[in-house]
Tab-separated table of C-alpha atoms in Angstrom:
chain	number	residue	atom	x	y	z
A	300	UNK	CA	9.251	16.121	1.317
A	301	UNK	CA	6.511	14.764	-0.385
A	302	UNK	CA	2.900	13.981	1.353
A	303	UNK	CA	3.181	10.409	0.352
A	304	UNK	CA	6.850	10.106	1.196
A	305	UNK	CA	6.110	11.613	4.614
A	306	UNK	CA	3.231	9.123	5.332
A	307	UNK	CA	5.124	6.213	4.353
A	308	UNK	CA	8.074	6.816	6.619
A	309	UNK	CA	5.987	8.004	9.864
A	310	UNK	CA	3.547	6.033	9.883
A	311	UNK	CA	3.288	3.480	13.017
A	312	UNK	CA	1.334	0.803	10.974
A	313	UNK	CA	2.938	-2.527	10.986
A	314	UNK	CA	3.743	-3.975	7.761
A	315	UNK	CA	3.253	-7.544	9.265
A	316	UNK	CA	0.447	-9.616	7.291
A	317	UNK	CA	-0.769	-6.869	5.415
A	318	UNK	CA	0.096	-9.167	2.280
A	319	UNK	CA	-2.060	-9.155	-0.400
A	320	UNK	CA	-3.573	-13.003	-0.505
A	321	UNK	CA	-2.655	-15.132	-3.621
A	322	UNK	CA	-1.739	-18.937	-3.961
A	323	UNK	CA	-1.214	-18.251	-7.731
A	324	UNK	CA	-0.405	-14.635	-10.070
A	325	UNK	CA	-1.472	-14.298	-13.417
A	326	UNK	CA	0.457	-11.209	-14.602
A	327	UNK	CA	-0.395	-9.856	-17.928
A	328	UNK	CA	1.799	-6.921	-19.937
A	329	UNK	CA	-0.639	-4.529	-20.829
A	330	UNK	CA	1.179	-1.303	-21.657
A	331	UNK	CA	-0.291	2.591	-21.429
A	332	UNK	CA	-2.518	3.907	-18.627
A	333	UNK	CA	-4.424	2.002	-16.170
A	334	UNK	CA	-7.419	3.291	-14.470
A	335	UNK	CA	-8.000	2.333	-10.840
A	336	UNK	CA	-9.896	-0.754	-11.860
A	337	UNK	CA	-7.643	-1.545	-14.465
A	338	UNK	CA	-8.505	-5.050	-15.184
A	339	UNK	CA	-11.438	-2.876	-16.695
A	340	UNK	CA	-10.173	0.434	-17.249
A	341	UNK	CA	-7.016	0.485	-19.055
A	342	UNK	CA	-6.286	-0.802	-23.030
A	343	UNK	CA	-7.085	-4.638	-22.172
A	344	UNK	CA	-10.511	-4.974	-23.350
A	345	UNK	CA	-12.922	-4.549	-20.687
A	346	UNK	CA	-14.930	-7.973	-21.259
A	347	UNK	CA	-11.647	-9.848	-21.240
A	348	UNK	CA	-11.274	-7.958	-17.867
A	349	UNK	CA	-14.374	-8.660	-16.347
A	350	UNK	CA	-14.493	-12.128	-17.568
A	351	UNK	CA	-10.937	-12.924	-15.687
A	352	UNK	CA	-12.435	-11.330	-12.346
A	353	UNK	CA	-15.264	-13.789	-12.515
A	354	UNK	CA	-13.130	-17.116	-13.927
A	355	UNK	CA	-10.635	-16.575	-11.065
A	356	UNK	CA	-12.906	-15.574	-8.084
A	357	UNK	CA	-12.281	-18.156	-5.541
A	358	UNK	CA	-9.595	-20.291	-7.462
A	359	UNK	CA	-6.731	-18.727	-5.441
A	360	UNK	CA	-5.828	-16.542	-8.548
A	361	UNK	CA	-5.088	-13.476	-8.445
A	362	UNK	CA	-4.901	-11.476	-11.955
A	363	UNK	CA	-2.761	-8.404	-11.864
A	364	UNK	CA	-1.358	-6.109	-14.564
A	365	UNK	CA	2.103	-5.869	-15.786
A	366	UNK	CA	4.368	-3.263	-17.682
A	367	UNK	CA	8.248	-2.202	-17.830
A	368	UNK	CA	9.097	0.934	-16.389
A	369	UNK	CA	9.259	3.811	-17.858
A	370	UNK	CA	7.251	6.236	-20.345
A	371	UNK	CA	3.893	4.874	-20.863
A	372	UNK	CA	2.316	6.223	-23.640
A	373	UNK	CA	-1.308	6.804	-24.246
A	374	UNK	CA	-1.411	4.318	-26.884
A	375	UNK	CA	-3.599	1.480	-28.255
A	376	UNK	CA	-1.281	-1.220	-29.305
A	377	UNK	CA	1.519	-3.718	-28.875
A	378	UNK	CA	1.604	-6.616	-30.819
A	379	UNK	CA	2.831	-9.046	-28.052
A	380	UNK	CA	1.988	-9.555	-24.307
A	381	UNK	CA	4.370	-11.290	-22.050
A	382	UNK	CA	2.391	-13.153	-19.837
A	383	UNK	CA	3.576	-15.194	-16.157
A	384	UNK	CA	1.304	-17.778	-14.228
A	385	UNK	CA	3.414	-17.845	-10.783
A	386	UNK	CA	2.523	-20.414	-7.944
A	387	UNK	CA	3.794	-19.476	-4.131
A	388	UNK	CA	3.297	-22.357	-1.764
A	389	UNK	CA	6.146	-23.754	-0.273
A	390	UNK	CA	7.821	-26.799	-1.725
A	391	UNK	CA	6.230	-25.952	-5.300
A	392	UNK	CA	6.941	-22.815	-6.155
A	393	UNK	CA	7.204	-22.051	-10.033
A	394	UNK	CA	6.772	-19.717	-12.724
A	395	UNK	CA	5.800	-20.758	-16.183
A	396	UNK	CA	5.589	-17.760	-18.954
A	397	UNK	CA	4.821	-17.336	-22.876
A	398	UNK	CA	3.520	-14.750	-24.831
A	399	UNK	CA	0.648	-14.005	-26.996
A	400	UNK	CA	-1.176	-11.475	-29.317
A	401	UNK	CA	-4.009	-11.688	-27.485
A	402	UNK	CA	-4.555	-11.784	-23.752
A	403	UNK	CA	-8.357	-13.011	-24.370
A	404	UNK	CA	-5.851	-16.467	-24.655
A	405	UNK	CA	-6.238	-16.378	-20.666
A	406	UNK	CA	-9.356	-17.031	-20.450
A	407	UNK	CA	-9.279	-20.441	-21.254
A	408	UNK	CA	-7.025	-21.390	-18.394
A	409	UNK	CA	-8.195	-24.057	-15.358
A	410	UNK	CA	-7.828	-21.751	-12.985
A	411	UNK	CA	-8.880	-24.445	-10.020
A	412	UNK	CA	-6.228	-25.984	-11.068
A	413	UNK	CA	-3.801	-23.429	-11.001
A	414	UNK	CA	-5.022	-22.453	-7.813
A	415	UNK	CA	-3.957	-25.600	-6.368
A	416	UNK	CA	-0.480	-25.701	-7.624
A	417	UNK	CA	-0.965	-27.656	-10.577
A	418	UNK	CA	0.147	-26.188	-14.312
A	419	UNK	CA	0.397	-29.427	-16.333
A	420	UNK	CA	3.177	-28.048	-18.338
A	421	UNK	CA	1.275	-25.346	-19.241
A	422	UNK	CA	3.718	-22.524	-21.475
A	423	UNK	CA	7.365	-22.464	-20.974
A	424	UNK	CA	9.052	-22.350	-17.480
A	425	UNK	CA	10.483	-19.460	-16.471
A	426	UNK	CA	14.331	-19.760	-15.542
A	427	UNK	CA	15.611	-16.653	-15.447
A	428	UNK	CA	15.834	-13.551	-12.400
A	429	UNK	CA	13.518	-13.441	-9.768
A	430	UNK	CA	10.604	-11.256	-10.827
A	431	UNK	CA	10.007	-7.869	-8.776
A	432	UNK	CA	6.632	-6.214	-9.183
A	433	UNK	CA	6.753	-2.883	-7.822
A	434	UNK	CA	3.018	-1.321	-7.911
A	435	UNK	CA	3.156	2.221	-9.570
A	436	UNK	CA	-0.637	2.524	-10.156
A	437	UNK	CA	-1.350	6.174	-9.584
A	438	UNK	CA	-5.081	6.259	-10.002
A	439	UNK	CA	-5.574	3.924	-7.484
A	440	UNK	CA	-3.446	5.632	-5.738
A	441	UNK	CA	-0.691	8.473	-6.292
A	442	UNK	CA	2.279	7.438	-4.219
A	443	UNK	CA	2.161	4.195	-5.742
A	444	UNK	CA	2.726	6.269	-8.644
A	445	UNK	CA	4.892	9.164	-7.023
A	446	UNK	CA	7.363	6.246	-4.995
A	447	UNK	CA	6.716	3.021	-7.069
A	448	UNK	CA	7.694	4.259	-10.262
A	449	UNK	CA	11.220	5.698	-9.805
A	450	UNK	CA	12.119	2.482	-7.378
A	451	UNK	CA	10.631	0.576	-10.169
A	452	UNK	CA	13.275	2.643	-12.937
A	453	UNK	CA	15.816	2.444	-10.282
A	454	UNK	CA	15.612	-1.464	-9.755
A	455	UNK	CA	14.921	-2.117	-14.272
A	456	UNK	CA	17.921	0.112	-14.354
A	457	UNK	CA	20.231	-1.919	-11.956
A	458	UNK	CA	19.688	-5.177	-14.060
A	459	UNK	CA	16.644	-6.250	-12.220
A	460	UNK	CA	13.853	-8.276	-13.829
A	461	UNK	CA	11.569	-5.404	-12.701
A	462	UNK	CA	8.110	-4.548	-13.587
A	463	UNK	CA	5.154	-2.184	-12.642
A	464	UNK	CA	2.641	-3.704	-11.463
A	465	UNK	CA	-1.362	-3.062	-10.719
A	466	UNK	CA	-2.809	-2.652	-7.470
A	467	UNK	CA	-1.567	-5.576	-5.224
A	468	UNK	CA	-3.043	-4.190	-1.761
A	469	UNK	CA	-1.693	-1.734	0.744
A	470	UNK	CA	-0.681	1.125	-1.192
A	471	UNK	CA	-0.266	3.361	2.450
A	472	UNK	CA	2.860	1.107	2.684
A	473	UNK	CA	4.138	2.444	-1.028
A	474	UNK	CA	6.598	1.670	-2.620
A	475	UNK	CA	5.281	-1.890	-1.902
A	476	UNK	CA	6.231	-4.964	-4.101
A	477	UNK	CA	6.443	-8.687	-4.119
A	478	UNK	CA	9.055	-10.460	-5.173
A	479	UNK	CA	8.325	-14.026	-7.088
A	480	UNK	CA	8.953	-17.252	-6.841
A	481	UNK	CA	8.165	-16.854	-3.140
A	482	UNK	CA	5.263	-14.183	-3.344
A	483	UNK	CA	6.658	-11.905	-0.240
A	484	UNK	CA	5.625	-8.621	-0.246
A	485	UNK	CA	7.403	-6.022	0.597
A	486	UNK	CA	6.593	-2.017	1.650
A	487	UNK	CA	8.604	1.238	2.328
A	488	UNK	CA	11.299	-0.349	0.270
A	489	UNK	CA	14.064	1.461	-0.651
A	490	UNK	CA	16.515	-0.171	-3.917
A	491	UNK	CA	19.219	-1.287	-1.535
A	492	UNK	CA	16.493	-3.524	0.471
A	493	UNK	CA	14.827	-4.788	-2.772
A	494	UNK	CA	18.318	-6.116	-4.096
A	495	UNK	CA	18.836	-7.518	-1.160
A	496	UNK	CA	15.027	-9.603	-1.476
A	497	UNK	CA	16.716	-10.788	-4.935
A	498	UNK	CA	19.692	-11.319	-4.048
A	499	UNK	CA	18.245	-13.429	-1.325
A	500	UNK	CA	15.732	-15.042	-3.836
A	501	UNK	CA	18.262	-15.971	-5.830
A	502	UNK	CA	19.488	-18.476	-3.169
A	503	UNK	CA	16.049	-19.615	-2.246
A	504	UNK	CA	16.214	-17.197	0.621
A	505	UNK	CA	13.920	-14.068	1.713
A	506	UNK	CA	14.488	-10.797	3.538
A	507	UNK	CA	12.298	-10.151	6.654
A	508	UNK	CA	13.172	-6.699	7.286
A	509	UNK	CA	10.033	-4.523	5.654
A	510	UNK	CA	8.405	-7.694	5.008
A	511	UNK	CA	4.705	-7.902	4.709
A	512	UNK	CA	4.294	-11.390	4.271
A	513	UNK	CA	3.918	-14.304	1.855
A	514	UNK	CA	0.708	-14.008	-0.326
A	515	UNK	CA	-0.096	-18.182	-0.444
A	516	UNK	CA	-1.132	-17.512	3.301
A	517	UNK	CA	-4.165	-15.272	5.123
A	518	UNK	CA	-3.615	-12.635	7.348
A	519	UNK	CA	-2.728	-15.117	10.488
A	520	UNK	CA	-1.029	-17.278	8.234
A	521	UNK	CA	1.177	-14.433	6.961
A	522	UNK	CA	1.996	-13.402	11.235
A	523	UNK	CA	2.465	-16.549	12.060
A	524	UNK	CA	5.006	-17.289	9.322
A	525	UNK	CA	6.965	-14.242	10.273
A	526	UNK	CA	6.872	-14.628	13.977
A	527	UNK	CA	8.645	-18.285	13.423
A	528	UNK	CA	11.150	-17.299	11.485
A	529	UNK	CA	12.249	-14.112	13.666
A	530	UNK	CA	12.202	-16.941	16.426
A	531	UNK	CA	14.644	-19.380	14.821
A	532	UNK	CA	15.981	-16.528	12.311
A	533	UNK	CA	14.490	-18.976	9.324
A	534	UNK	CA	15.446	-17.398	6.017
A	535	UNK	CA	15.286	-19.905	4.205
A	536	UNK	CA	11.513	-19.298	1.571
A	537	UNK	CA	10.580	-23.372	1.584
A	538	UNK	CA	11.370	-23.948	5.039
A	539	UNK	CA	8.233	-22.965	6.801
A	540	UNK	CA	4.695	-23.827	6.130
A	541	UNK	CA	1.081	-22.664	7.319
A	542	UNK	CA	-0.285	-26.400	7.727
A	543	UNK	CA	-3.215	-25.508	9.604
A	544	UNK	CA	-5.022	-22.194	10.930
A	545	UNK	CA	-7.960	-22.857	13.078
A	546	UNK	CA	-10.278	-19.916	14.231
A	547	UNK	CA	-10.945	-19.811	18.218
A	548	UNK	CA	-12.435	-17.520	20.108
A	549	UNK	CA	-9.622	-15.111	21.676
A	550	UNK	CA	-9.400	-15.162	25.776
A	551	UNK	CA	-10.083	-12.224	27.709
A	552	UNK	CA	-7.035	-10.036	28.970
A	553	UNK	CA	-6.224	-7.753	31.182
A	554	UNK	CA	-5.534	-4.606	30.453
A	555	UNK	CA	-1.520	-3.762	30.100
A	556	UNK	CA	-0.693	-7.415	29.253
A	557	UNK	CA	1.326	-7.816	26.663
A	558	UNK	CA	2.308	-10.151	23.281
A	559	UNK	CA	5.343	-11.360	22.427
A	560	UNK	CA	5.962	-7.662	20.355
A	561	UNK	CA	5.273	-5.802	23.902
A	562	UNK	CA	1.582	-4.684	22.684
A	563	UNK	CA	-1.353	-4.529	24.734
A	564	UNK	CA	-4.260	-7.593	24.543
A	565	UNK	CA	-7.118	-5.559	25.283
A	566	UNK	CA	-9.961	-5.251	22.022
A	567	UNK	CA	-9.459	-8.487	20.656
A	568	UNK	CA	-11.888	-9.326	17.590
A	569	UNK	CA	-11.125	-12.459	16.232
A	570	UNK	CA	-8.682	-14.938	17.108
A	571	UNK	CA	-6.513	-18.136	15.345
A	572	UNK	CA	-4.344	-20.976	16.368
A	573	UNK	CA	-2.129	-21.300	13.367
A	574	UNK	CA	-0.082	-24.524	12.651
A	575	UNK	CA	3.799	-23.650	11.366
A	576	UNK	CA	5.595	-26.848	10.367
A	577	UNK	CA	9.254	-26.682	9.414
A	578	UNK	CA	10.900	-29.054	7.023
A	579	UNK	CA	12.702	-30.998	9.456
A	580	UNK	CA	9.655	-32.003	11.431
A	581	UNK	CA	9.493	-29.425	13.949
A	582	UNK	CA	5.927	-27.620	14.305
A	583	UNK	CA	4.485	-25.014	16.288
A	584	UNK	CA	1.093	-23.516	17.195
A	585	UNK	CA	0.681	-19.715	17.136
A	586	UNK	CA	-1.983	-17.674	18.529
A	587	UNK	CA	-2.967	-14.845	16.503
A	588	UNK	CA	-5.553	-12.192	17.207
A	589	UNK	CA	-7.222	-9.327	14.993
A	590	UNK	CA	-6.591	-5.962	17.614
A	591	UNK	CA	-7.500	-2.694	17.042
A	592	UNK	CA	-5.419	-1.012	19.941
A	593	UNK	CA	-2.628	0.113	18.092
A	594	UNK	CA	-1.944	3.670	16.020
A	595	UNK	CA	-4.641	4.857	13.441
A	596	UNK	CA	-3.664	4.498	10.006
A	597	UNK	CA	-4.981	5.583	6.688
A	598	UNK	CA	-6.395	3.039	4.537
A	599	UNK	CA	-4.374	4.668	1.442
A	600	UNK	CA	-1.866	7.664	1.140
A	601	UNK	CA	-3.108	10.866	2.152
A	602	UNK	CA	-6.546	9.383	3.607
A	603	UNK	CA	-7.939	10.177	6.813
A	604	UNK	CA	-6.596	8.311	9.377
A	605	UNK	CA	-8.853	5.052	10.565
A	606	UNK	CA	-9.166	2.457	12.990
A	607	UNK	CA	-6.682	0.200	13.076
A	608	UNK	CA	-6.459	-3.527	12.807
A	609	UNK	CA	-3.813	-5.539	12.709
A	610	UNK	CA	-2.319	-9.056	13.377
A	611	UNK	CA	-0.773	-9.343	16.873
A	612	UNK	CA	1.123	-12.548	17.789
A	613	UNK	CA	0.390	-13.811	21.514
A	614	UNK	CA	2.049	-17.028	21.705
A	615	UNK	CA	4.069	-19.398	20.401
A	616	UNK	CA	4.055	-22.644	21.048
A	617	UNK	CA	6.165	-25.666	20.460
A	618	UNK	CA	4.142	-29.002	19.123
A	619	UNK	CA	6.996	-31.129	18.060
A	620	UNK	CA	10.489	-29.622	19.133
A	621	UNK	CA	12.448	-32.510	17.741
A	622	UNK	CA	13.520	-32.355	14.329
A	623	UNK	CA	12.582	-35.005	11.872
A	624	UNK	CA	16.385	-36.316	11.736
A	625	UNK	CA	16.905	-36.317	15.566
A	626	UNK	CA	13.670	-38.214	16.197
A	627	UNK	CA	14.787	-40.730	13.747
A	628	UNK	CA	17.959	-41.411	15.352
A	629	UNK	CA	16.290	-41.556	18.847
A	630	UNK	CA	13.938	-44.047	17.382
A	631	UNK	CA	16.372	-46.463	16.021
């Protein structure tokens, strides 16, 4: 067994909010090699690159590189470049797509306004399978490449609307994907679990088994999501939202006490009471804290191993345990 395959399925990292964080994905088919920076290092022309990074910082956009699977020659040239603009909060989802000649066309986006959900018919919409974007960038690092790639074949091959994908965070976790309209992210996938995120997609559903969390939320946005819906066993995408997240300053422990997941409390960092509202008027208020008491982890494949620090869930809280329906009827 590989190096990479052995560090993906032993290692005692959590997958849970170690999503990569974007409210909107602009995807761009650029085929051949990428570079570890490929925005800059690949065939797309390095000043369209670099002048993407700086357009997008702080918009909520996150620019990421696309290509099928397969051979990827090193070649300058294809005429055409499919491009997607993909929005992930709940409630207003979409995808809108076209393609161009030239991807310098991207520059002249409003990316604030994008950010924010808005596309004012912008393209085409995009109406056909969920998208999967499985990251296969080896020189960023090689089990994306040695993991992501055949799972990415695997998936095109299956009837899929699969692509590769550039460096979307957490590459220890490879083969690591999202899956769009909903921007979860997924890691240590396997092809059965990945057709069963479709499949689920498809329905307006997700998978929570090897989830990482949904990339329109933060880190404590992304634990608090997940702890809900293992709470209520919430699959449905647009039924939960992050409304709120509120830094406080965590409460000292003991040692030996324990969160909801059976961890210890002790080594807090930083703390956050996180607002989850559920379409039918319920709400709750989760405490998350930053630890670093659990397992060390590499921060990529084949990397030293490193403190840890992860999301751990300490309470949940009901604000409004009535749903929206039931208070209605007690009200009239």
């Amino acid at each position: 067994m590989s190096t990479c395959a052995t560090a993906s399925r032993e290692s005692a990292e959590s997958l849970t909010a170690t999503a990569a964080t974007a409210r909107t994905w602009l995807l761009i088919e650029q085929t051949g090699p990428w570079g570890a920076q490929a925005l800059t290092n690949s065939h797309l022309d390095p000043d369209v690159g670099r002048a993407l990074e700086a357009a997008t910082e702080g918009t909520g956009v996150r620019v990421a590189l696309i290509r099928r699977p397969g051979r990827h020659a090193d070649c300058n040239g294809t005429a055409r470049h499919r491009m997607f603009l993909a929005h992930t909060a709940p409630g207003r989802t979409w995808i809108r797509t076209t393609t161009v000649s030239d991807p310098r066309a991207a520059l002249g986006l409003d990316f604030t306004a994008l950010g924010a959900g808005e596309h004012h018919s912008l393209w085409e919409p995009y109406i056909g399978e969920p998208l999967v974007l499985v990251c296969t960038n080896g020189k960023r690092d090689r089990c994306c490449a040695l993991l992501g790639r055949p799972l990415a074949a695997e998936l095109a091959a299956s009837g899929a609307e699969a692509w590769e994908v550039t460096h979307i965070g957490g590459h220890r976790f490879s083969p690591t994907l999202f899956v769009l309209p909903f921007g979860y992210a997924y890691g240590r996938a396997s092809a059965p679990l990945v057709k069963e995120a479709v499949e689920a997609a498809r329905d307006g559903r997700i998978t929570i088994d090897h989830c990482r969390g949904r990339s329109a939320w933060d880190r404590p946005g992304q634990a608090a999501d997940l702890a809900v819906r293992e709470l209520l066993g919430e699959d449905r995408a647009d039924a939960l939202d992050v409304v709120r997240t509120d830094t406080v300053r965590p409460e000292p422990r003991p040692a030996g006490s324990a969160t909801p997941g059976g961890s210890s409390l002790t080594g807090a960092s930083s703390a956050w009471a996180v607002t989850v509202a559920h379409s039918d008027g319920r709400s709750w208020q989760v405490t998350v804290e930053q630890r670093a008491d659990g397992a060390a982890a590499p921060a990529s494949c084949g990397a030293p191993l490193g403190p840890p620090a992860r999301m751990a869930v300490v309470s949940i809280d009901a604000v409004n345990r009535m749903p929206r329906r039931a208070a209605q009827a007690v009200g009239s």
